[in-house]
XYZ file of C-alpha atoms in Angstrom:
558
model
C -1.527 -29.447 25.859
C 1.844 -28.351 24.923
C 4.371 -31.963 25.213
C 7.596 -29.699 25.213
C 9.369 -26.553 26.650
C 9.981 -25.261 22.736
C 8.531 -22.042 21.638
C 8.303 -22.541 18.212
C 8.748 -25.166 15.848
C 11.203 -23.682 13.354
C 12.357 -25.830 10.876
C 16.300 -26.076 10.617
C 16.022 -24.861 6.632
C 13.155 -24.135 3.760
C 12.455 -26.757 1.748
C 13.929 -25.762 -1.320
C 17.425 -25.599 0.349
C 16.831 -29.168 1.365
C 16.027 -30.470 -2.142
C 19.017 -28.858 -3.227
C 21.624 -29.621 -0.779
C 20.194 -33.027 0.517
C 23.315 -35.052 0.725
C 24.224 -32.440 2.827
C 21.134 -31.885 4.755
C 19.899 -35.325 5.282
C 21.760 -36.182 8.710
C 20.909 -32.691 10.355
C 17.282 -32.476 8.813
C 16.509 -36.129 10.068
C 18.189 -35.636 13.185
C 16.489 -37.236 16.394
C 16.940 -33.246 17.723
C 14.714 -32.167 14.975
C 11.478 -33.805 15.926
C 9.225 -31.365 17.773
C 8.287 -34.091 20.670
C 11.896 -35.070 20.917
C 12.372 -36.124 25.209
C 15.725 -36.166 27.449
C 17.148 -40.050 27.837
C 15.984 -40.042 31.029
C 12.115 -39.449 30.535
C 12.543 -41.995 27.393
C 14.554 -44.597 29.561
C 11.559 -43.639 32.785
C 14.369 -43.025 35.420
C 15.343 -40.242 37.384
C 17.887 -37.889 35.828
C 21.533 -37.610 37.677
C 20.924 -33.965 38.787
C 18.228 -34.823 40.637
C 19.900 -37.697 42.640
C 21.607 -37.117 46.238
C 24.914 -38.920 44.277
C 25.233 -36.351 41.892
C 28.524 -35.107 41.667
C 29.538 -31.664 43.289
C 31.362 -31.187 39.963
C 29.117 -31.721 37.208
C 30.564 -30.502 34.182
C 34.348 -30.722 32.200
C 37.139 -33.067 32.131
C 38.988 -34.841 34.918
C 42.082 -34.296 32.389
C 42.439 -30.916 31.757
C 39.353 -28.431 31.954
C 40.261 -24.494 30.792
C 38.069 -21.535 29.970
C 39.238 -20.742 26.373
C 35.853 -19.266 25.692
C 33.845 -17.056 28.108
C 30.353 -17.941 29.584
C 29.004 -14.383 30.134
C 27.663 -12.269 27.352
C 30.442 -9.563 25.692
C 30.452 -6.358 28.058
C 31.629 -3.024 26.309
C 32.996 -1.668 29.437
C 32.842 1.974 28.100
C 29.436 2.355 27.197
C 29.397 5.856 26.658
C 26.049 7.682 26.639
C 25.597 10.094 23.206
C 27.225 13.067 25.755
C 29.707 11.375 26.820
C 31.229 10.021 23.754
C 31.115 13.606 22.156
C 33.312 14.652 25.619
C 35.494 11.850 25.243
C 36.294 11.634 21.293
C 39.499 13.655 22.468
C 40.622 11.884 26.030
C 43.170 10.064 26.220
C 41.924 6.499 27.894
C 43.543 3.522 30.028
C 41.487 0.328 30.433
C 42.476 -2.430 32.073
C 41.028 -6.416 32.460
C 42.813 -7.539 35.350
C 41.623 -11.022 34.798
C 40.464 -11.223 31.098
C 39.888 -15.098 29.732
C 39.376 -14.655 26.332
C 39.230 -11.062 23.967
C 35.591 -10.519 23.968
C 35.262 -7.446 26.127
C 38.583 -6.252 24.718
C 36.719 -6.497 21.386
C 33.365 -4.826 22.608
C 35.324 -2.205 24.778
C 37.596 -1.152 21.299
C 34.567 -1.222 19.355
C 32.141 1.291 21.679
C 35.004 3.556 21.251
C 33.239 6.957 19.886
C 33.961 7.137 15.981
C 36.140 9.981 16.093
C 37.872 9.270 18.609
C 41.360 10.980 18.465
C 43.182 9.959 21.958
C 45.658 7.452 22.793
C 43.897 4.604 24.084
C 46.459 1.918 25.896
C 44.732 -1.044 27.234
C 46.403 -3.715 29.705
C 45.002 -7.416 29.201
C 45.917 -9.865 31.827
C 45.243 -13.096 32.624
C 47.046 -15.981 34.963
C 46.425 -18.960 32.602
C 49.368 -19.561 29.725
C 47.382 -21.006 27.940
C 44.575 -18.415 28.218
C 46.856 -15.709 27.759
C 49.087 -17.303 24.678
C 46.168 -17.729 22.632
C 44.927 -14.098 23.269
C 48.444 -13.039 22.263
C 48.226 -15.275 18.979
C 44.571 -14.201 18.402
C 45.188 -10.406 18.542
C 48.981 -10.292 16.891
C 46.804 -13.285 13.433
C 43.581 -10.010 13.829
C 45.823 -6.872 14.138
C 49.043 -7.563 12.031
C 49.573 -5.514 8.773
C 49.636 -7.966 5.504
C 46.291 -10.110 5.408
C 43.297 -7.802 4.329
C 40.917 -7.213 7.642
C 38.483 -9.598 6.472
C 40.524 -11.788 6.175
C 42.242 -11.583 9.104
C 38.761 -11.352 10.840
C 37.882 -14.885 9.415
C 41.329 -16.682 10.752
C 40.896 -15.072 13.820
C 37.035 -16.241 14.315
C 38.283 -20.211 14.103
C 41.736 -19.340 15.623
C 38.937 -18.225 18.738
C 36.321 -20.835 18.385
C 36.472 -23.345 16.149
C 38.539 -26.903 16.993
C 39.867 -27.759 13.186
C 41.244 -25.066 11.026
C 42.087 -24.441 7.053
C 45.659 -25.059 6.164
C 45.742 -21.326 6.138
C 44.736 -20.807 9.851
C 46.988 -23.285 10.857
C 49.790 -21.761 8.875
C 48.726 -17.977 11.001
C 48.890 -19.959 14.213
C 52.874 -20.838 13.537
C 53.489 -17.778 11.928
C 52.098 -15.401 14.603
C 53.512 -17.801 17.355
C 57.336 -17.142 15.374
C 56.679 -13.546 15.223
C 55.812 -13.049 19.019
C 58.262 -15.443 20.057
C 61.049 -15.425 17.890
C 63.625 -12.806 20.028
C 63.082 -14.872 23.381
C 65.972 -16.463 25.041
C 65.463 -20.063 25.492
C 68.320 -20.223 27.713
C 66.709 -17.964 30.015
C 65.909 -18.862 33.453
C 62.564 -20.583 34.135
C 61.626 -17.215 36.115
C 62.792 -14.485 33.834
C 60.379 -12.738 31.940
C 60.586 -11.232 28.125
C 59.311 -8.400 26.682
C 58.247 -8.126 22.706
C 56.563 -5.769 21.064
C 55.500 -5.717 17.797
C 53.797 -3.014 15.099
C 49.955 -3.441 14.502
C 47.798 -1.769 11.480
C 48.643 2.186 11.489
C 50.308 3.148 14.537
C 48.984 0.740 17.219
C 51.398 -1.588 18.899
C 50.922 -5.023 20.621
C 53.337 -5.080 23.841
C 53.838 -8.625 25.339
C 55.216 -8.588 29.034
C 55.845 -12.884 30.003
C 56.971 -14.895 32.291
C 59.571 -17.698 30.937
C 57.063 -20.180 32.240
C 54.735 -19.036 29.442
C 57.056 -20.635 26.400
C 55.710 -23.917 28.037
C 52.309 -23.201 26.724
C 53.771 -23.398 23.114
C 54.219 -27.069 23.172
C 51.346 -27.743 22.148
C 52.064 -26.094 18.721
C 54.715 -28.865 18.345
C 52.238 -31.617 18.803
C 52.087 -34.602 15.975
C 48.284 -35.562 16.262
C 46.195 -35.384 13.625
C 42.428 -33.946 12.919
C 40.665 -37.508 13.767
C 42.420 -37.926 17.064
C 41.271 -34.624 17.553
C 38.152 -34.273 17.033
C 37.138 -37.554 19.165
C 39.005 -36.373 21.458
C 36.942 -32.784 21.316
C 33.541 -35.703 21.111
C 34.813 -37.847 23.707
C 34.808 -34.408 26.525
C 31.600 -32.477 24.030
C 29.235 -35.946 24.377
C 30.463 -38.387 27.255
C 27.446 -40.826 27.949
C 28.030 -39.900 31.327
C 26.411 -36.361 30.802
C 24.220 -37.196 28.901
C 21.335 -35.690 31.251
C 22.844 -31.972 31.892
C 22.939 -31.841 28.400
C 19.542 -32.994 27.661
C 18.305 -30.628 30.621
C 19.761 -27.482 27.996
C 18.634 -29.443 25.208
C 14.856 -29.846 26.302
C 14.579 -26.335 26.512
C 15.790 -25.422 23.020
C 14.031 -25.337 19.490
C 14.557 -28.302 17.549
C 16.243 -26.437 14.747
C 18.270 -24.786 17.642
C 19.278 -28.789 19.473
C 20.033 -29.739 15.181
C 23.015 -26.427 15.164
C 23.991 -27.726 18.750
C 24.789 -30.992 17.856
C 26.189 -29.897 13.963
C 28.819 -27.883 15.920
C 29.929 -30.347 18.173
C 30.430 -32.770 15.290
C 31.947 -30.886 12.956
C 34.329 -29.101 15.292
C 34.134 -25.306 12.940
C 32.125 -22.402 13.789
C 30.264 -22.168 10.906
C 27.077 -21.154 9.119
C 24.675 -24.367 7.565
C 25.608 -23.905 4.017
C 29.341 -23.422 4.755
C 30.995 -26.186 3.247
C 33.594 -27.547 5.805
C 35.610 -30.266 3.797
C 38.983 -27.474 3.970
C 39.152 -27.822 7.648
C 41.622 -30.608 8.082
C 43.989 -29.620 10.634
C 43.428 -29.404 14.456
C 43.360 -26.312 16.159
C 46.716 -27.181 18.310
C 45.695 -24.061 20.676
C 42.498 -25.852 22.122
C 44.385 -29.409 22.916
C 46.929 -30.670 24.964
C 50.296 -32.122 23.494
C 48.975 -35.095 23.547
C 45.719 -34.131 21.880
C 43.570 -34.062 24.546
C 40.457 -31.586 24.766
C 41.253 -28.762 27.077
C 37.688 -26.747 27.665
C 34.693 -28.324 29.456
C 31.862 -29.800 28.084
C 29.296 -27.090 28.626
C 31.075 -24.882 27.283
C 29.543 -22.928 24.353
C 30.763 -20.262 21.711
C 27.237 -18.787 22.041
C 27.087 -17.938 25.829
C 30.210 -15.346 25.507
C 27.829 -13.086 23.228
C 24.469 -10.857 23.586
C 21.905 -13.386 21.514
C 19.830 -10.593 20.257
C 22.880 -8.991 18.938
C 23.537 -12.697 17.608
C 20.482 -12.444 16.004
C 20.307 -9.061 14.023
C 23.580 -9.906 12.616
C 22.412 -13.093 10.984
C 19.443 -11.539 9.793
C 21.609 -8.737 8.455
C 23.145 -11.091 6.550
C 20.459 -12.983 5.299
C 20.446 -16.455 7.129
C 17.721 -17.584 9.505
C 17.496 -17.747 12.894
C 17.399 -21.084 13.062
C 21.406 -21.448 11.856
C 22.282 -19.739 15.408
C 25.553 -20.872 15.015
C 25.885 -19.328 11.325
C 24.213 -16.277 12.552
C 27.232 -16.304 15.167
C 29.906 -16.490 12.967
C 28.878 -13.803 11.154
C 28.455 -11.406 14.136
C 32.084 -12.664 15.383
C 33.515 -12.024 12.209
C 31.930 -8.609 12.071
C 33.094 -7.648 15.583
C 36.521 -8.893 15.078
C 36.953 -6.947 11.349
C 35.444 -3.803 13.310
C 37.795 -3.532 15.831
C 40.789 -4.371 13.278
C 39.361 -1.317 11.459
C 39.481 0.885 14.403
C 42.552 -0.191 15.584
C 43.891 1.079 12.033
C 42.262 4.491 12.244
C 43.058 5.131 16.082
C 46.023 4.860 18.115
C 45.361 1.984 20.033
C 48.135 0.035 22.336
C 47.923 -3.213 24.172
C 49.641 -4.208 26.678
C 49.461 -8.223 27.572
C 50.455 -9.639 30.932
C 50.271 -13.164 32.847
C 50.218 -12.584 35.989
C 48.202 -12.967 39.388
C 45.394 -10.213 39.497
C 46.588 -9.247 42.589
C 50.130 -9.574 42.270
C 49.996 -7.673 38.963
C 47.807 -4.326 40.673
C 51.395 -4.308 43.508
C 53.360 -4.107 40.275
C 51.757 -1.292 38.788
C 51.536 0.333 42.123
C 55.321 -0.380 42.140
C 56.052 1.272 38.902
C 56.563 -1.435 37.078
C 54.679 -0.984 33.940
C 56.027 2.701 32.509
C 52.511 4.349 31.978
C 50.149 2.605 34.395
C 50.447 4.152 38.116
C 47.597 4.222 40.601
C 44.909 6.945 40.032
C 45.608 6.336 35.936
C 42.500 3.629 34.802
C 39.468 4.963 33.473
C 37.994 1.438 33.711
C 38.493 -1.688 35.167
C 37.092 -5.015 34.549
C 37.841 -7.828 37.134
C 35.560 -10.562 35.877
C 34.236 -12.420 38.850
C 37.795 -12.431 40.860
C 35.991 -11.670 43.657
C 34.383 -15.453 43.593
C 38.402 -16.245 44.506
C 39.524 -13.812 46.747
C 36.785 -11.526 47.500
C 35.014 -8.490 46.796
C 36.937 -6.321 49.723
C 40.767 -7.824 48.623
C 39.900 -6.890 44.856
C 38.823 -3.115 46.247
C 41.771 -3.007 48.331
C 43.838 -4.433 45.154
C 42.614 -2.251 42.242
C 40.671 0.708 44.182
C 43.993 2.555 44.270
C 44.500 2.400 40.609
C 41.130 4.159 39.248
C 41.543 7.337 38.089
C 39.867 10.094 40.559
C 37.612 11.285 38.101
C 33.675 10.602 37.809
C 33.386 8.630 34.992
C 35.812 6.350 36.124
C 34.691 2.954 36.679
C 35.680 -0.586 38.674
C 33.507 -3.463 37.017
C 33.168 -6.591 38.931
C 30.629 -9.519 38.933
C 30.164 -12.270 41.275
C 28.567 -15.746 40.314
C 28.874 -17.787 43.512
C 27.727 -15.238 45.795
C 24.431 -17.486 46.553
C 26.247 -20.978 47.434
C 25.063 -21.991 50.669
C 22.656 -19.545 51.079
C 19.200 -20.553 51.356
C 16.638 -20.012 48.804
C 12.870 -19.266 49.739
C 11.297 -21.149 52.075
C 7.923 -20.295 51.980
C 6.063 -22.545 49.448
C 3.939 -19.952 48.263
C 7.184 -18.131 46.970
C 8.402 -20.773 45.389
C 4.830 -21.013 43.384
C 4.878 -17.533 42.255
C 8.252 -17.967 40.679
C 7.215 -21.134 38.958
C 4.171 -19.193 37.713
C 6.694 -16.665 36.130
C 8.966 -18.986 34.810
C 6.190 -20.587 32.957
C 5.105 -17.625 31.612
C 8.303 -17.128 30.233
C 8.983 -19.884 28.884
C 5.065 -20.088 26.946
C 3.751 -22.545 29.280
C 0.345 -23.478 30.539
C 0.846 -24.033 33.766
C -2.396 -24.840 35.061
C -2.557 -27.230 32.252
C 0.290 -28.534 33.583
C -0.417 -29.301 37.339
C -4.009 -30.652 35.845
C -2.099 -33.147 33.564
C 0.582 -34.327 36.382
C -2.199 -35.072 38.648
C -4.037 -36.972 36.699
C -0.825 -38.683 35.233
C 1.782 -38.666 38.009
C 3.658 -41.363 36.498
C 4.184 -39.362 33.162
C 7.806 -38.453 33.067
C 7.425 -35.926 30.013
C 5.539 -33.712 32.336
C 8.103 -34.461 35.350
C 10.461 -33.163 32.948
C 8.634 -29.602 32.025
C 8.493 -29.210 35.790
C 11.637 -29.604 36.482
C 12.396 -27.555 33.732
C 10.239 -24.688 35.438
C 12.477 -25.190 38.456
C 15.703 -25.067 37.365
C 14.427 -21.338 35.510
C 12.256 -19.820 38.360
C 15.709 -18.186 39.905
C 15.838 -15.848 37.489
C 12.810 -13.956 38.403
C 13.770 -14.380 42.807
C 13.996 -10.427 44.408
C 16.898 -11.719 46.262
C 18.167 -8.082 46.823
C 18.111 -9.049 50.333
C 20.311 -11.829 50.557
C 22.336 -10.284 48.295
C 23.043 -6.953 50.404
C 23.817 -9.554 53.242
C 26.558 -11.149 51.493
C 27.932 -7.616 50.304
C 27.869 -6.853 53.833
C 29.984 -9.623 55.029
C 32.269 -8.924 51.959
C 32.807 -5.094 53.664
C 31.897 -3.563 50.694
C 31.091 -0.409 51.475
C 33.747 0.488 54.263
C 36.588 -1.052 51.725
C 35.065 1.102 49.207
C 35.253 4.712 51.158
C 38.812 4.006 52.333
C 39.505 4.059 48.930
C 37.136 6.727 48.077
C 34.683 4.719 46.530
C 30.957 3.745 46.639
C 28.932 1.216 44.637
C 26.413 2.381 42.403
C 22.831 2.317 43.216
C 22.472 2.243 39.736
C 24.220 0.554 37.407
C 25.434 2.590 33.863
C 27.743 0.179 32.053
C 26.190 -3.266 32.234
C 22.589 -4.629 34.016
C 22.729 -5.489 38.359
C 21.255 -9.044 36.499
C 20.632 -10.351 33.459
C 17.523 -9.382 31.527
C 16.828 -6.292 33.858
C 17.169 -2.339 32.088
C 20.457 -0.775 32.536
C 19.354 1.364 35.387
C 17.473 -0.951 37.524
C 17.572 -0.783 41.158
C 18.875 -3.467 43.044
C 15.321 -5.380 43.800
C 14.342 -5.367 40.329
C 13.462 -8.898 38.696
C 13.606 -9.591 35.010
C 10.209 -8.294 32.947
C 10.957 -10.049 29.467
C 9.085 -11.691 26.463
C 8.996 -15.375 26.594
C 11.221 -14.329 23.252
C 13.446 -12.276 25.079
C 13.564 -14.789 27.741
C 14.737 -17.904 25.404
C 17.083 -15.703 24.216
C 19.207 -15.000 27.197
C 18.422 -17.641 29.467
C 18.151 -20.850 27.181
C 19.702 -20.933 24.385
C 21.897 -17.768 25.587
C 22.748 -19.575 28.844
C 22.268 -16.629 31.493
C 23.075 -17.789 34.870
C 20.389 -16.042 37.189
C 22.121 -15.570 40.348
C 25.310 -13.654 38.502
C 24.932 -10.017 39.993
C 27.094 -7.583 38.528
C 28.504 -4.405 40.435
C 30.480 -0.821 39.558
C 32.128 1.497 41.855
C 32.253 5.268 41.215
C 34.849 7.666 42.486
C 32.699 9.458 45.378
């Protein structure tokens, strides 16, 4: 009977690449993480694991210190998507997008790069965000990506670690203070705390980088003028990445992954660079100052994971494309961020593409365009507009009463919004023989034997390996619940569809930009469950990390 939750035993490398490179292999290759019957500490130690236990902290993931989301945890959305027709129709259009509540550049990224090919129109995008932080190292990102001088790829390159890596090259460090001088350099630091400052500076061909700030934002900076050094760093990156204290959430992800795939996980979080296997890291010796406090302190949570802000399969194909193995996920990642990123520098060279950056409140900033305050954004003027899952704050009916007004009365014009708390404190299915018939499917998809399973538990109830698979079976079965019905409940208590037809609005039945759920079609109804391979199925729930109950929504002009 299958002993683990792994699909396939890959092997980390070939064996020729070990013999050659063995200094350098020998601590991933005879990692713990690469033996196929590896278990979590808790089955090993025979205790129960701390998510299980009625202690278990309602907070159970990040730093007491300071936590941030400098890296998103749902998949890249291109928020254009244009069908073959419609690109050909809109190669000429003029286009405003906005994310009213952005994180990090990923959708910007995905959004610039589903523009059609020969596309001609002035496309002027408005990226927003409340967090300095957040926001300062978009602006530093974009102006290190988009600035004339370095070649694209290498631009592309500094701008990949700038993102997601926690040590740097001398040369990306040298970027981060020279971009931070260029954006900064005209601001008044006698200013009051509550001014703001405006600077805008020339991209490649005629594209332009507009930064609109609050005062408050310069305070963000100081961590550029910290003193601490790479070590201090990257324990202090360990100390948050690995605290004994989690050690069984991680070990729940871990269980579920490859061995080759736990190896990359634990490579990354030791070495600190986004990088492929073979990449030799010995020229990253400064910290990344943007991911720490002053003081050198950590700043994102400990689940967080480069991999979870992008499509897997896309992940994937670019690896292969470039000729490294699945296995080297976090290689095969690099490569697809660096391709992205050197895309959209390319198209941002060819087109006329502005961006606008803003810190500000969602809500506060949709009153200021209403006001007028941003010379070229009005109400009735955004083709699209992405509010990440702002409605888990303040609602779905406040951000359709905020940003309904400002979509452009056309039919192709689109409000994007997702929700991933929607389900707290709503029950779950009570009937037993539910609960069984999502188990069923979650073994399925994750290659199990089931009825191997239950046969070995009962005969060994004691065994905690097979405790853990089942657990494991639990924790996936919600992706495959038809909770269309609790769902439509909450939308109803959120007004949806009266706050959307004062507006003039409606939700689609249908979704055409991104999936109602993850690993559903792009036009699947609303009570349609994912249908996947147990491949497909690894891909964007495990090692992916899919949250099942995230349900994502559009509104149409009616």
């Amino acid at each position: 009977m299958q002993r683990d939750l792994t699909l396939i035993d890959q092997q980390y490398c070939c064996k020729s690449c070990q013999v050659a490179h063995w200094p350098k292999h020998k601590q991933d290759c005879n990692h713990e993480y690469n033996k196929p019957y590896w278990q979590p500490a808790w089955v090993r130690e025979r205790r129960d694991p701390a998510y299980v236990l009625a202690s278990a902290p309602a907070v159970t993931y990040g730093s007491a210190r300071q936590s941030r989301y400098l890296w998103g945890n749902v998949p890249a959305i291109d928020c254009l998507c244009l069908s073959p027709q419609e690109s050909a129709s809109s190669s000429g259009l003029d286009l405003n997008i906005c994310f009213a509540a952005a994180g990090d550049i990923r959708n910007l990224v995905s959004t610039i790069n589903g523009l059609p090919n020969d596309y001609s129109g002035h496309c002027r995008i408005l990226l927003n965000d409340l967090d300095p932080c957040v926001i300062t190292r978009n602006l530093l990102i974009l102006h290190a990506l988009l600035r004339p001088g370095p070649s694209i790829e290498m631009a592309a390159e500094t701008a990949l670690h700038l993102w997601y890596s926690a040590i740097l090259r001398s040369s990306d460090a040298a970027e981060l203070y020279f971009s931070a001088e260029a954006v900064y350099k005209s601001v008044d630091l006698q200013a009051a705390a509550d001014a703001s400052f405006v600077n805008i500076l020339e991209l490649r061909g005629k594209s332009l980088l507009s930064a609109s700030l609050s005062m408050n934002n310069l305070a963000s900076l100081g961590v550029l003028m910290s003193k601490y050094n790479v070590s201090a760093a990257l324990n202090s990156m360990r100390e948050i990445m690995t605290a004994p204290s989690r050690v069984d959430y991680r070990d729940r992800h871990l269980a579920s992954l490859k061995p080759a795939h736990r190896v990359a996980w634990a490579r990354n979080r030791r070495i600190g660079a986004l990088l492929p296997f073979s990449a030799d890291a010995s020229a990253f010796t400064e910290p990344n100052r943007s991911m720490f406090t002053p003081t050198g302190e950590w700043m994102t949570m400990d689940n967080a994971n480069q991999l979870y802000g992008w499509p897997t399969s896309a992940v994937l194909q670019s690896g292969q494309r470039n000729g490294l193995d699945g296995a080297d996920i976090w290689g095969c990642l690099f490569v697809h961020v660096r391709e992205q990123l050197a895309e959209m520098a390319r198209r941002v060279e060819r087109f006329h593409i502005d961006i606008y950056i803003t810190q500000m409140d969602a809500k506060e900033l949709a009153a200021s365009i209403k006001c007028g305050a941003y010379p070229g954004f009005s109400s009735d003027c955004f083709d699209r507009i992405e509010t990440s899952n702002v409605v888990d704050c303040i609602g779905l009916d406040r951000v359709l009463d905020d940003w309904g007004p400002l979509l452009r009365r056309d039919k192709r014009a689109s409000l994007l919004a997702y929700t991933m708390n929607w389900h707290v404190n709503r029950p779950g299915p009570s009937d037993h023989r539910v609960h069984g018939r999502l188990v069923e499917k979650a073994a399925r998809a994750l290659n199990v034997d089931l009825s191997k399973l239950m046969q070995a538990r009962f005969m060994n109830p004691m065994d905690m390996s097979l405790r853990a698979q089942l657990l494991t079976l639990d924790f996936y079965k919600d992706a495959f619940d038809d909770n269309a019905q609790s769902f439509n409940e909450w939308l109803n208590e959120q007004k949806s569809t009266p706050t959307a037809r004062k507006h003039g609005l409606r939700m689609r039945a249908k979704n055409r930009i991104h999936p109602k759920r993850f690993g559903v079609p792009l036009g699947a109804g609303p009570r349609d469950v994912p249908d996947m391979t147990p491949e497909d199925f690894y891909n964007t729930y495990v090692v992916g990390g899919a949250d099942a109950p995230v349900r994502f929504m559009e509104f149409e002009v009616i």
